């Protein structure tokens, strides 16, 4: 039933609409929001199952045939990303119930969150570059408002930087789309891939590669790669933690998804040049991100810099450009989004317990809340890549892929950056959990228990559980990623699913 | 604003604008018009009321919360797609139903019309939400 491919877009839309209809009754919105997020997760898992069984699926919206109408396509990579959206959507929907203040909830927090999820799922599913632009805009509109909602001073400052940079990225994206359409006469991704593959000459390849750099710039800003990342640490620590967790798990990953999609399907003519460039950018992104993180003393800012650093790894997989490299990239994106969002959600709990995110003012939480420390440690060590966590397997397979292609420099960088990541995770651990609290009377800043505050803790447990699941269930989990990598490396499958085999 | 001319004319213009907006909506399938411009036209009527009598009065005349209009509009547009899923067609495929009216000819009703009505209500609601918000802040 590939017609139901549209459900991951329709369900968040329906949820958002129902929230709008109950705009004056936030109490009802809360439950609609959680139920909608559950439905999205169920549908996304079902989609993954379906794509796993049946291969790449495509559906033509409005029944207009492929290169002319709008196509939705799901390969395994898309399906995995949609599952990620479902998982994080549910975790954040529950976490928001109490952590987001009543005023924000009354001014449309819930519908906006689901509009954001709709945009994200749309971007993962679309098979048309212009349509991808539209979904980017849907997603950005919602994220602009979510970032600014509440109107605190710091939020406004962050929102201005975020909006300016992302609008610039959209402008570059749109200009690139115009040029590409002028060149090829189509924006359907499968059709583009077919045209470029069949009419490959040296001069046309040069133009296409030049165009691909525009796309690299546009998606690079969204994905926060070196040197276009500076909007991210300037804005991500300002909104409520639930919003940051959702953004960190999904928004930059949409940029990464788009990069992987276009640089495996469309822009593969001169991959010696483009993919080497990607490797260089990957290395620089890892290094600058992690060095930026080392210098931070505010927990959320520190974690924001780690988002950047971790973006380098999937890019490394893309730059290596082998099935194993791409499989590792897919697995890495899933793993890092889980770990990162968990860490942000935990930082929210810490912020609630102690009323600050400043590492200098925190301390002694291990004594007060040992189980919180354990949850933090699981996610943090997974992020750093210690065995037997999911991060270890993700980095191991990236390193294997890199060594297989003789890319020793990037392998060395990725391993060094892992050490620095471990160092800054340990820094948080020492400052927040281990050291003696600076002011003793601050220790009783509040108690948090599973019975009373389950909306704070259940999402964290859920995400940590999933991290453990993909760590210990590495066999099946990596098998899905490996299959996704193989699909990405054989664009013919994608083209065939969209345009049909007969052409 | 307390202009007597505006206040008098708005009473006449509001029903005219609303009727014309529905005309534009229905004309839109094959000729210039459609849900978007119709929705703008409908919002214009209430924008005038809000300028002449204030937004409180305009809200009273409208009776419905503009946000509710957005919700219902989106729901209608969405349902025009969901109908096609039910009938086992790709999302948003146009489905038509021919209604015979005897001597008046025949009327073709389809999901694109439902979609257009959804756009009409959404645009109407969005525009009014913006206008009322600007009026009430300033």
XYZ file of C-alpha atoms in Angstrom:
641
model
C 0.000 0.000 0.000
C 2.418 2.680 -1.136
C -0.412 5.228 -1.255
C -0.177 5.560 2.511
C 3.345 6.921 2.115
C 1.702 10.274 2.614
C 0.613 9.431 6.165
C 3.781 10.694 7.916
C 2.919 14.118 6.477
C -0.835 13.927 6.971
C -0.777 12.849 10.621
C 1.227 15.821 11.971
C -0.913 18.127 9.821
C -4.107 16.623 11.202
C -2.743 16.876 14.741
C -1.769 20.512 14.230
C -5.184 21.305 12.775
C -6.975 19.686 15.706
C -4.770 21.702 18.059
C -5.761 24.855 16.191
C -9.430 23.985 16.507
C -8.956 23.720 20.284
C -6.745 26.800 20.392
C -8.473 28.249 23.452
C -8.308 24.945 25.358
C -4.626 24.118 25.939
C -5.618 21.169 28.124
C -7.166 19.366 25.141
C -4.269 20.407 22.869
C -1.803 18.672 25.169
C -3.484 15.321 24.754
C -4.130 15.747 21.050
C -0.447 16.538 20.672
C 0.730 13.427 22.523
C -1.712 11.146 20.734
C -0.727 12.643 17.372
C 2.943 12.056 18.125
C 2.204 8.444 19.069
C 0.322 7.950 15.833
C 3.267 9.382 13.908
C 5.653 6.973 15.596
C 3.426 3.985 14.839
C 3.035 5.013 11.198
C 6.763 5.654 10.829
C 7.627 2.208 12.187
C 5.074 0.707 9.864
C 6.599 2.607 6.930
C 10.062 1.321 7.819
C 8.750 -2.221 7.988
C 7.003 -1.801 4.656
C 10.054 -0.343 2.869
C 12.232 -3.078 4.373
C 9.948 -5.741 2.931
C 9.089 -4.181 -0.399
C 12.028 -1.962 -1.409
C 11.893 1.675 -2.489
C 8.362 2.995 -2.871
C 7.073 6.037 -4.721
C 3.684 7.693 -4.951
C 2.614 10.435 -7.348
C 0.578 13.105 -5.584
C -2.646 13.909 -7.389
C -1.897 11.078 -9.812
C 0.144 13.338 -12.104
C 2.925 11.249 -13.695
C 6.453 11.442 -12.376
C 8.678 14.123 -13.894
C 5.771 16.618 -13.956
C 3.850 16.084 -10.766
C 5.045 15.934 -7.204
C 6.563 12.642 -6.176
C 6.938 11.219 -2.711
C 9.643 8.572 -2.457
C 10.760 6.537 0.492
C 13.871 4.448 0.470
C 15.259 2.909 3.629
C 17.248 6.030 4.466
C 14.079 8.166 4.319
C 12.204 5.586 6.354
C 14.876 5.503 9.048
C 14.833 9.287 9.244
C 11.038 9.287 9.557
C 11.268 6.828 12.416
C 13.737 9.234 14.008
C 11.226 12.068 13.573
C 8.526 9.899 15.144
C 10.691 8.908 18.109
C 11.887 12.426 18.880
C 8.438 13.864 18.216
C 6.890 11.603 20.835
C 9.665 12.142 23.381
C 9.511 15.906 23.036
C 5.705 16.030 22.963
C 5.599 14.313 26.356
C 8.529 16.286 27.748
C 6.849 19.557 26.723
C 3.735 18.882 28.783
C 5.239 20.248 31.988
C 8.574 21.711 30.956
C 7.112 24.287 28.558
C 5.331 27.011 30.500
C 1.589 27.477 30.295
C 1.831 30.748 28.444
C 3.792 29.279 25.562
C 1.376 26.355 25.435
C -1.534 28.795 25.239
C 0.045 30.621 22.301
C 0.278 27.738 19.908
C 3.289 25.713 21.022
C 1.643 22.366 20.252
C 0.346 23.092 16.731
C 3.701 24.650 15.819
C 5.573 21.584 17.002
C 3.472 19.380 14.763
C 3.823 21.739 11.803
C 7.558 21.409 12.334
C 7.290 17.613 12.336
C 5.220 17.779 9.165
C 7.902 19.867 7.456
C 10.620 17.485 8.577
C 8.752 14.382 7.375
C 7.915 16.124 4.104
C 11.582 16.913 3.511
C 12.504 13.278 4.176
C 9.860 11.966 1.793
C 9.839 14.278 -1.177
C 11.365 13.235 -4.467
C 11.430 16.696 -5.973
C 13.989 19.403 -5.269
C 11.575 22.305 -5.420
C 9.241 20.448 -3.136
C 12.177 19.957 -0.792
C 12.553 23.731 -0.740
C 8.879 24.087 0.174
C 9.203 21.613 3.058
C 12.302 23.444 4.247
C 10.210 26.591 4.386
C 7.366 24.874 6.269
C 9.894 23.594 8.756
C 11.655 26.942 9.080
C 8.455 28.960 9.548
C 7.486 26.698 12.415
C 10.997 26.755 13.875
C 11.213 30.567 13.665
C 8.086 30.917 15.752
C 9.052 28.137 18.179
C 12.397 29.830 18.705
C 10.907 33.262 19.299
C 7.760 32.152 21.162
C 7.858 33.587 24.653
C 9.668 36.733 23.563
C 12.478 36.716 26.114
C 15.366 39.027 25.359
C 17.922 36.304 24.751
C 15.460 34.427 22.568
C 14.979 37.438 20.321
C 18.708 37.834 19.898
C 19.099 34.156 19.005
C 16.061 34.206 16.740
C 17.363 37.136 14.690
C 20.638 35.350 13.942
C 18.835 32.109 13.205
C 16.265 33.710 10.907
C 18.799 35.819 8.991
C 21.172 32.970 8.284
C 18.438 30.541 7.366
C 16.759 33.016 5.038
C 20.127 33.514 3.351
C 20.392 29.762 2.964
C 16.893 29.627 1.462
C 17.809 32.361 -1.007
C 20.899 30.444 -2.138
C 18.835 27.263 -2.374
C 16.195 28.990 -4.509
C 18.801 30.566 -6.806
C 20.450 27.179 -7.239
C 17.071 25.630 -8.060
C 16.459 28.272 -10.733
C 19.827 27.613 -12.354
C 19.387 23.871 -12.171
C 15.953 24.077 -13.759
C 17.376 26.252 -16.536
C 20.084 23.664 -17.114
C 18.124 20.436 -16.928
C 14.467 21.412 -17.403
C 13.349 19.320 -14.453
C 13.638 19.319 -10.680
C 12.469 15.784 -10.065
C 15.437 14.169 -8.373
C 15.185 10.859 -10.178
C 14.757 12.597 -13.525
C 17.756 14.844 -12.793
C 19.886 11.845 -11.893
C 18.890 10.081 -15.097
C 19.524 13.130 -17.291
C 22.928 13.898 -15.807
C 23.995 10.275 -16.013
C 23.015 9.905 -19.665
C 24.402 13.223 -20.951
C 27.721 13.309 -19.152
C 30.377 15.341 -20.949
C 33.348 17.140 -19.427
C 31.926 20.645 -19.898
C 28.412 19.822 -18.700
C 29.927 18.037 -15.719
C 31.819 21.196 -14.812
C 28.595 23.238 -14.785
C 26.784 20.627 -12.728
C 29.625 20.530 -10.227
C 29.583 24.310 -9.955
C 25.847 24.119 -9.243
C 26.397 21.407 -6.680
C 28.562 23.852 -4.720
C 25.568 26.197 -4.433
C 23.553 23.334 -2.991
C 26.425 22.501 -0.671
C 26.294 26.087 0.593
C 22.532 26.098 1.030
C 22.290 22.733 2.783
C 25.531 23.411 4.600
C 24.029 26.381 6.418
C 21.060 24.252 7.516
C 23.289 21.382 8.541
C 25.702 23.760 10.324
C 28.919 22.575 8.684
C 32.226 24.406 8.746
C 32.424 27.410 8.152
C 28.688 28.101 8.113
C 27.755 26.948 11.595
C 27.978 30.079 13.720
C 24.220 30.692 13.830
C 23.697 27.451 15.727
C 25.490 28.020 19.046
C 24.198 31.589 18.960
C 20.558 30.534 18.988
C 20.069 26.967 20.220
C 20.485 27.632 23.925
C 17.818 30.353 24.046
C 14.410 28.598 23.709
C 12.936 26.092 26.215
C 14.925 22.877 26.438
C 12.185 20.834 24.761
C 12.468 23.011 21.661
C 16.263 22.784 21.655
C 16.091 19.004 21.938
C 13.733 18.791 18.974
C 15.829 21.191 16.886
C 19.091 19.477 17.728
C 17.679 16.067 16.861
C 15.926 16.979 13.652
C 16.702 20.306 11.985
C 20.392 19.970 11.268
C 19.731 16.342 10.368
C 17.420 17.493 7.586
C 20.385 19.415 6.181
C 22.547 16.303 6.453
C 19.811 14.201 4.865
C 19.576 16.611 1.929
C 23.341 16.632 1.456
C 23.488 12.843 1.463
C 20.532 12.631 -0.895
C 21.818 15.028 -3.564
C 25.446 13.930 -3.335
C 24.575 10.267 -3.784
C 21.838 10.658 -6.377
C 22.406 13.760 -8.493
C 25.879 15.255 -8.099
C 28.102 12.239 -8.599
C 29.803 13.230 -11.868
C 33.092 14.489 -10.468
C 33.074 12.784 -7.127
C 36.850 12.894 -6.857
C 36.497 16.622 -6.440
C 33.151 16.985 -4.626
C 33.545 14.129 -2.199
C 37.120 15.043 -1.319
C 35.848 18.528 -0.559
C 33.146 16.951 1.610
C 35.813 15.025 3.505
C 37.826 18.199 4.124
C 34.709 20.008 5.346
C 33.827 17.012 7.524
C 37.214 17.106 9.211
C 37.135 20.851 9.810
C 33.553 20.669 11.117
C 34.504 17.995 13.640
C 37.535 19.907 14.871
C 36.039 23.394 15.127
C 32.884 22.073 16.770
C 34.658 20.131 19.447
C 37.205 22.874 20.142
C 34.358 25.358 20.473
C 32.699 23.001 22.953
C 35.793 22.686 25.100
C 35.768 26.436 25.702
C 32.154 26.586 26.915
C 30.878 26.739 30.468
C 27.143 26.852 29.819
C 25.772 23.330 29.497
C 23.390 24.012 26.609
C 25.982 26.019 24.668
C 28.507 23.251 25.166
C 26.056 20.687 23.835
C 25.213 22.996 20.916
C 28.851 23.011 19.828
C 28.811 19.227 19.991
C 25.922 19.164 17.516
C 28.254 20.834 15.017
C 31.131 18.537 15.779
C 28.957 15.451 15.335
C 27.656 16.680 11.969
C 31.149 16.021 10.631
C 30.808 12.252 11.061
C 27.923 11.556 8.679
C 29.607 13.914 6.204
C 32.714 11.792 6.548
C 30.658 8.731 5.642
C 29.273 10.582 2.628
C 32.736 11.721 1.570
C 34.141 8.189 1.762
C 31.345 7.215 -0.616
C 31.223 3.453 -0.229
C 28.209 1.373 0.870
C 29.823 0.847 4.263
C 30.574 4.552 4.648
C 27.005 5.524 3.860
C 25.600 2.776 6.072
C 27.735 4.113 8.896
C 26.495 7.644 8.137
C 22.856 6.512 8.361
C 23.454 4.649 11.600
C 25.433 7.573 12.975
C 22.713 10.129 12.252
C 20.159 7.989 14.073
C 22.453 7.319 17.027
C 23.640 10.885 17.442
C 20.156 12.365 17.318
C 19.042 10.047 20.102
C 22.098 10.737 22.246
C 22.053 14.478 21.654
C 18.367 14.945 22.383
C 18.724 12.828 25.525
C 21.535 15.061 26.747
C 19.465 18.179 26.126
C 16.451 16.702 27.906
C 18.678 15.816 30.870
C 20.116 19.327 30.893
C 16.510 20.535 31.166
C 15.977 18.375 34.268
C 19.209 19.694 35.764
C 18.148 23.232 34.972
C 14.874 22.617 36.749
C 16.527 21.052 39.790
C 19.181 23.724 40.229
C 17.803 26.715 38.334
C 20.995 27.202 36.306
C 22.845 25.771 33.332
C 26.204 27.205 34.366
C 28.764 24.478 34.998
C 30.548 26.613 37.580
C 27.449 26.940 39.740
C 26.411 23.282 39.526
C 27.751 20.312 41.412
C 27.014 17.363 43.632
C 24.154 16.027 41.569
C 25.489 12.479 41.721
C 24.897 12.458 45.453
C 21.420 13.921 45.105
C 20.221 12.101 41.972
C 22.361 9.063 41.222
C 19.978 7.650 38.599
C 20.043 10.943 36.659
C 23.814 10.675 36.618
C 23.538 7.135 35.269
C 21.211 8.250 32.469
C 23.538 11.118 31.624
C 26.535 8.854 31.568
C 24.861 6.385 29.199
C 24.046 9.090 26.683
C 27.358 10.918 27.112
C 29.531 7.854 26.677
C 27.457 6.816 23.698
C 28.088 10.249 22.175
C 31.800 9.947 22.825
C 31.807 6.455 21.344
C 32.905 4.140 24.133
C 32.145 0.442 23.659
C 29.617 -1.132 23.821
C 27.515 1.921 23.056
C 25.890 2.775 19.741
C 28.427 5.549 19.193
C 31.243 3.023 19.294
C 29.747 0.925 16.504
C 28.914 4.013 14.457
C 32.471 5.318 14.679
C 34.013 1.881 14.254
C 32.232 1.344 10.957
C 33.127 4.865 9.795
C 36.775 4.173 10.606
C 36.639 0.817 8.822
C 35.129 2.466 5.759
C 37.761 5.203 5.857
C 40.638 2.757 6.191
C 39.198 0.686 3.372
C 39.463 3.696 1.070
C 42.856 4.787 2.372
C 41.540 8.026 3.870
C 43.908 8.024 6.824
C 43.794 11.750 7.616
C 40.058 11.876 8.202
C 40.209 8.663 10.229
C 42.876 10.153 12.464
C 40.872 13.360 12.875
C 37.671 11.490 13.708
C 39.439 9.464 16.375
C 41.106 12.525 17.877
C 37.806 14.382 17.954
C 36.222 11.408 19.731
C 38.796 11.787 22.478
C 38.043 15.490 22.795
C 34.326 14.687 22.869
C 34.961 12.258 25.687
C 36.968 14.962 27.437
C 34.165 17.494 27.322
C 31.549 14.928 28.371
C 33.760 14.124 31.346
C 33.994 17.849 31.981
C 30.204 18.067 32.320
C 30.264 14.949 34.473
C 32.907 16.396 36.786
C 31.351 19.815 37.074
C 27.699 18.872 37.327
C 27.657 15.514 39.059
C 30.957 14.909 40.757
C 32.421 18.030 42.284
C 31.289 19.492 45.595
C 28.479 21.990 44.998
C 29.796 25.558 45.280
C 27.016 26.836 47.550
C 25.843 24.240 50.023
C 22.312 25.463 50.663
C 21.579 25.169 46.940
C 21.609 21.379 47.142
C 17.957 21.114 48.111
C 16.831 22.850 44.961
C 13.980 20.404 44.566
C 13.254 16.737 44.335
C 12.207 14.961 41.188
C 10.525 11.578 41.244
C 9.285 9.263 38.555
C 5.759 9.092 39.956
C 5.176 12.821 40.048
C 7.366 14.068 37.207
C 6.983 11.273 34.709
C 6.563 13.747 31.860
C 10.143 14.891 32.520
C 11.669 11.476 33.004
C 9.729 9.076 30.790
C 11.024 10.678 27.533
C 14.602 10.443 28.796
C 14.136 6.800 29.775
C 12.526 6.138 26.399
C 15.440 7.658 24.468
C 18.098 6.026 26.629
C 16.288 2.722 26.183
C 16.383 3.153 22.429
C 20.076 4.006 22.543
C 20.672 0.780 24.455
C 18.457 -1.076 22.002
C 20.481 0.009 18.969
C 23.700 -0.611 20.913
C 22.972 -4.175 21.981
C 20.803 -4.901 18.963
C 23.627 -3.725 16.734
C 23.210 -6.710 14.392
C 19.693 -6.029 13.105
C 20.028 -2.259 13.507
C 23.161 -2.114 11.409
C 21.667 -4.494 8.872
C 18.964 -1.880 8.165
C 21.623 0.823 7.861
C 23.726 -1.391 5.591
C 20.764 -1.991 3.318
C 20.085 1.766 3.283
C 23.721 2.369 2.338
C 23.509 -0.120 -0.523
C 20.339 1.575 -1.797
C 22.031 4.970 -1.664
C 24.972 3.651 -3.678
C 22.729 2.281 -6.441
C 20.743 5.275 -7.702
C 19.189 3.122 -10.438
C 16.871 1.586 -7.859
C 15.632 5.031 -6.837
C 15.209 6.175 -10.437
C 13.356 3.001 -11.300
C 10.988 3.354 -8.360
C 10.056 6.908 -9.367
C 10.050 6.818 -13.156
C 9.244 3.173 -13.707
C 11.493 0.604 -15.313
C 10.209 0.965 -18.870
C 12.107 4.106 -19.828
C -12.067 56.054 12.898
C -15.241 58.092 13.156
C -15.864 59.022 9.544
C -19.610 58.903 8.934
C -19.083 58.192 5.242
C -16.937 55.140 5.942
C -19.298 53.820 8.616
C -22.286 54.133 6.320
C -20.564 52.601 3.344
C -19.134 49.684 5.315
C -22.659 48.528 6.156
C -23.352 48.306 2.438
C -19.947 47.017 1.390
C -19.629 44.105 3.797
C -22.435 41.972 2.306
C -21.365 42.916 -1.215
C -17.757 41.940 -0.567
C -18.791 38.658 1.013
C -21.025 37.764 -1.913
C -18.345 38.731 -4.397
C -15.804 36.643 -2.521
C -17.998 33.566 -2.878
C -18.414 34.379 -6.561
C -14.639 34.556 -6.968
C -14.217 31.285 -5.077
C -16.619 29.387 -7.329
C -15.379 31.015 -10.518
C -11.825 30.058 -9.721
C -11.726 26.549 -11.120
C -11.483 27.505 -14.788
C -11.247 31.283 -14.751
C -9.354 33.901 -12.739
C -10.349 33.711 -9.101
C -10.159 30.921 -6.569
C -9.975 30.268 -2.893
C -6.989 32.442 -2.143
C -8.244 35.680 -3.643
C -11.785 34.932 -2.460
C -10.499 34.523 1.073
C -8.638 37.818 0.825
C -11.813 39.499 -0.420
C -13.853 38.121 2.470
C -11.199 39.286 4.914
C -11.277 42.758 3.331
C -14.912 43.133 4.321
C -14.133 42.500 7.978
C -10.960 44.563 7.804
C -13.156 47.497 6.770
C -15.518 46.859 9.672
C -12.528 46.739 11.978
C -11.217 50.077 10.641
C -14.612 51.765 10.865
C -15.928 50.357 14.157
C -12.901 48.823 15.879
C -11.774 45.221 16.113
C -14.101 44.352 18.995
C -17.124 45.081 16.823
C -15.559 43.292 13.888
C -15.068 40.198 16.042
C -18.702 40.402 17.144
C -19.919 40.701 13.545
C -17.755 37.757 12.496
C -19.027 35.694 15.466
C -16.408 32.985 14.882
C -12.814 33.089 16.095
C -10.572 33.606 13.030
C -8.326 30.838 14.368
C -11.283 28.494 14.158
C -11.666 29.472 10.491
C -8.029 28.491 9.894
C -8.571 25.145 11.586
C -11.752 24.313 9.692
C -10.191 25.472 6.428
C -7.128 23.273 6.842
C -9.320 20.376 7.872
C -11.456 20.725 4.717
C -8.393 20.954 2.468
C -6.889 17.939 4.191
C -10.103 15.945 3.931
C -10.157 16.504 0.163
C -6.935 14.518 0.161
C -8.076 11.937 2.664
C -11.137 11.097 0.569
C -8.780 9.950 -2.177
C -6.868 7.739 0.243
C -10.174 6.153 1.213
C -10.926 5.474 -2.468
C -7.495 3.911 -2.951
C -6.141 6.670 -5.185
C -2.892 8.609 -4.685
C -3.227 11.517 -2.257
C -5.063 14.597 -3.599
C -6.222 12.972 -6.841
C -9.173 14.951 -8.205
C -12.407 12.994 -7.830
C -15.540 14.269 -9.526
C -19.212 13.668 -8.985
C -21.656 14.728 -11.708
C -24.968 16.048 -10.452
C -27.806 16.382 -12.946
C -30.043 19.416 -12.398
C -32.563 18.740 -15.163
C -33.198 21.867 -17.187
C -30.361 23.804 -15.573
C -27.751 21.458 -17.041
C -25.398 19.537 -14.840
C -23.167 20.427 -11.932
C -19.756 18.867 -11.416
C -18.696 18.670 -7.806
C -15.223 17.472 -6.961
C -12.540 17.310 -4.325
C -10.682 20.306 -5.878
C -13.706 22.427 -4.925
C -13.485 21.145 -1.369
C -9.787 21.981 -1.377
C -10.518 25.483 -2.666
C -13.104 26.090 0.034
C -10.486 25.021 2.537
C -8.009 27.526 1.085
C -10.725 30.200 1.159
C -11.443 29.703 4.862
C -7.759 29.433 5.781
C -6.771 32.628 3.967
C -9.778 34.394 5.413
C -8.847 33.307 8.929
C -5.115 34.004 8.611
C -5.637 37.503 7.204
C -8.121 38.418 9.905
C -5.907 36.993 12.656
C -3.086 39.239 11.463
C -5.291 42.322 11.030
C -6.998 41.940 14.409
C -3.675 41.329 16.149
C -2.145 44.467 14.612
C -5.214 46.488 15.535
C -5.292 45.241 19.107
C -1.585 45.772 19.806
C -1.456 49.278 18.306
